[in-house]
Amino acid sequence: MTRVIGVVSGKGGVGKTTTVINLSAALMEFGKNVIAVDADVKMSGLGLQLGMYYFPVTLNDVLMDRGNIHEALYIHSSGLRIIPASLAVENVKVSRLNRVLKDPFLKDSIVFVDSPPGLEKNAISILKACPETLIVTTPEIPAITDAMKIISKSKKTKTKPIGIIVNMNRNRDSNQINVDEIESTCGLPVIGVIPEDRTIKKGIFIGIPSVLLNPYSPSSIAFKEIAARLIGENYIPPKFAFIKRFLGGFRK
Ligand SMILES: Nc1ncnc2c1ncn2[C@@H]1O[C@H](COP(=O)(O)OP(=O)(O)OP(=O)(O)O)[C@@H](O)[C@H]1O
Ligand SMILES: [Mg+2]
């Protein structure tokens, strides 16, 4: 079965690209057929966050009928499959994404679609093109308020919001909105909370998904729990993960 899941947010910089990369890598580790698509065609970052810069054919070309989808697929050294957007600034009709994401090439894959933030035209085209969406927010009022706007907009499209991912959570920070409040305000379940974690920036610096770079870090465990939940499975974190982490548990 093919699943196309848009990863969206109201506010920018809350962790959509990070989420796409790490959920894709976690599901790849679970043996699933995954493709991460960068549909943030104006401010693409997916390839860059994986240390990949050279893409002769991109999603932009596919959307503009200048190339085929299989030509725009690249494999990261970890095995992760991505369809990047161009690093160049150009006007692209994202309204065609709906058609592109129905290509038989994506059959039987779990496709994560990275979106620009907010409610501008391209972000709405992504909502329309993705049967399911995950909404990413940080636990702060401005981000949650913007998340509510995108949830309300998504209800007017055919997409089904699966739930909310709360990112960059800080333990014992009383200045954050808690999960119960986020759920009742947004009217959607929180399907995972990702802690603020240095491993994520380290992963970007090295160009490796942080769930693969340090599988025992708190954010990696949180991403794996969400990934398992998305496919109806249960992820049991390894015992003594914190000890493995400190003993240099990079890569399994
Ligand atoms: N859980 C986390 N802990 C620490 N840093 C994080 C975490 N999640 C994301 N970041 C950092 O926050 C920054 C923004 O993340 P990211 O690019 O994924 O956001 P985005 O929602 O895709 O942004 P945009 O809206 O601009 O596309 C990056 O520098 C990333 O490394
Ligand atoms: Mg992004």
Coordinates of N, CA and C in Angstrom, one line a residue, residues 1 15 28 40-41 47 52 72-73 93 113 116 122 135 143 151 154-155 175 208 216 222 227 231 237:
M1 N 0.8 -1.2 0.0 CA 0.0 0.0 0.0 C 0.9 1.3 0.0
G15 N 10.9 22.3 12.6 CA 11.5 21.0 12.5 C 10.8 20.0 11.5
M28 N 13.0 3.3 7.4 CA 13.9 2.5 6.5 C 14.5 1.4 7.4
D40 N 9.4 21.7 -0.7 CA 9.7 23.1 -0.3 C 10.6 23.7 -1.4
V41 N 9.9 23.9 -2.6 CA 10.7 24.1 -3.8 C 11.4 25.5 -3.8
G47 N 18.0 17.9 0.9 CA 19.3 17.4 0.5 C 20.5 18.0 1.3
M52 N 24.0 16.5 0.8 CA 23.9 16.2 -0.7 C 23.6 17.6 -1.4
A72 N 14.8 11.8 -10.7 CA 15.0 12.7 -9.6 C 15.2 12.0 -8.3
L73 N 15.3 10.7 -8.3 CA 15.5 9.9 -7.1 C 17.0 9.7 -6.8
K93 N 5.3 25.3 -10.5 CA 3.8 25.1 -10.2 C 3.7 23.8 -9.3
V113 N 6.4 14.0 2.6 CA 6.6 15.2 1.7 C 6.9 16.4 2.6
P116 N 6.9 23.8 2.8 CA 7.2 25.1 3.3 C 6.2 25.3 4.5
N122 N 1.9 27.3 -2.2 CA 2.6 26.0 -2.4 C 2.3 25.1 -1.2
I135 N 1.3 17.3 11.6 CA 1.5 18.8 11.9 C 2.7 18.9 12.9
A143 N 3.7 29.2 17.8 CA 3.8 28.0 16.9 C 2.5 27.2 16.9
I151 N -4.3 23.4 10.6 CA -5.2 22.3 10.9 C -6.6 22.6 10.4
S154 N -6.5 22.4 6.7 CA -6.4 21.1 6.2 C -7.8 20.4 6.2
K155 N -8.7 20.8 7.1 CA -10.0 20.2 7.2 C -10.8 20.6 6.0
N175 N 7.8 27.1 30.9 CA 7.3 28.2 30.0 C 6.8 27.5 28.7
I208 N 24.2 13.1 8.1 CA 23.6 11.8 8.4 C 22.4 12.0 9.3
Y216 N 20.6 5.9 20.0 CA 20.2 5.9 21.4 C 20.0 7.3 22.0
A222 N 12.6 9.0 20.3 CA 11.3 9.6 20.1 C 10.9 9.4 18.6
A227 N 7.6 6.7 14.4 CA 7.7 5.9 13.1 C 6.9 4.6 13.3
I231 N 3.0 3.1 11.6 CA 2.8 1.8 10.9 C 2.1 0.8 11.8
P237 N 12.2 0.9 23.2 CA 13.5 1.4 23.3 C 14.5 0.4 23.9

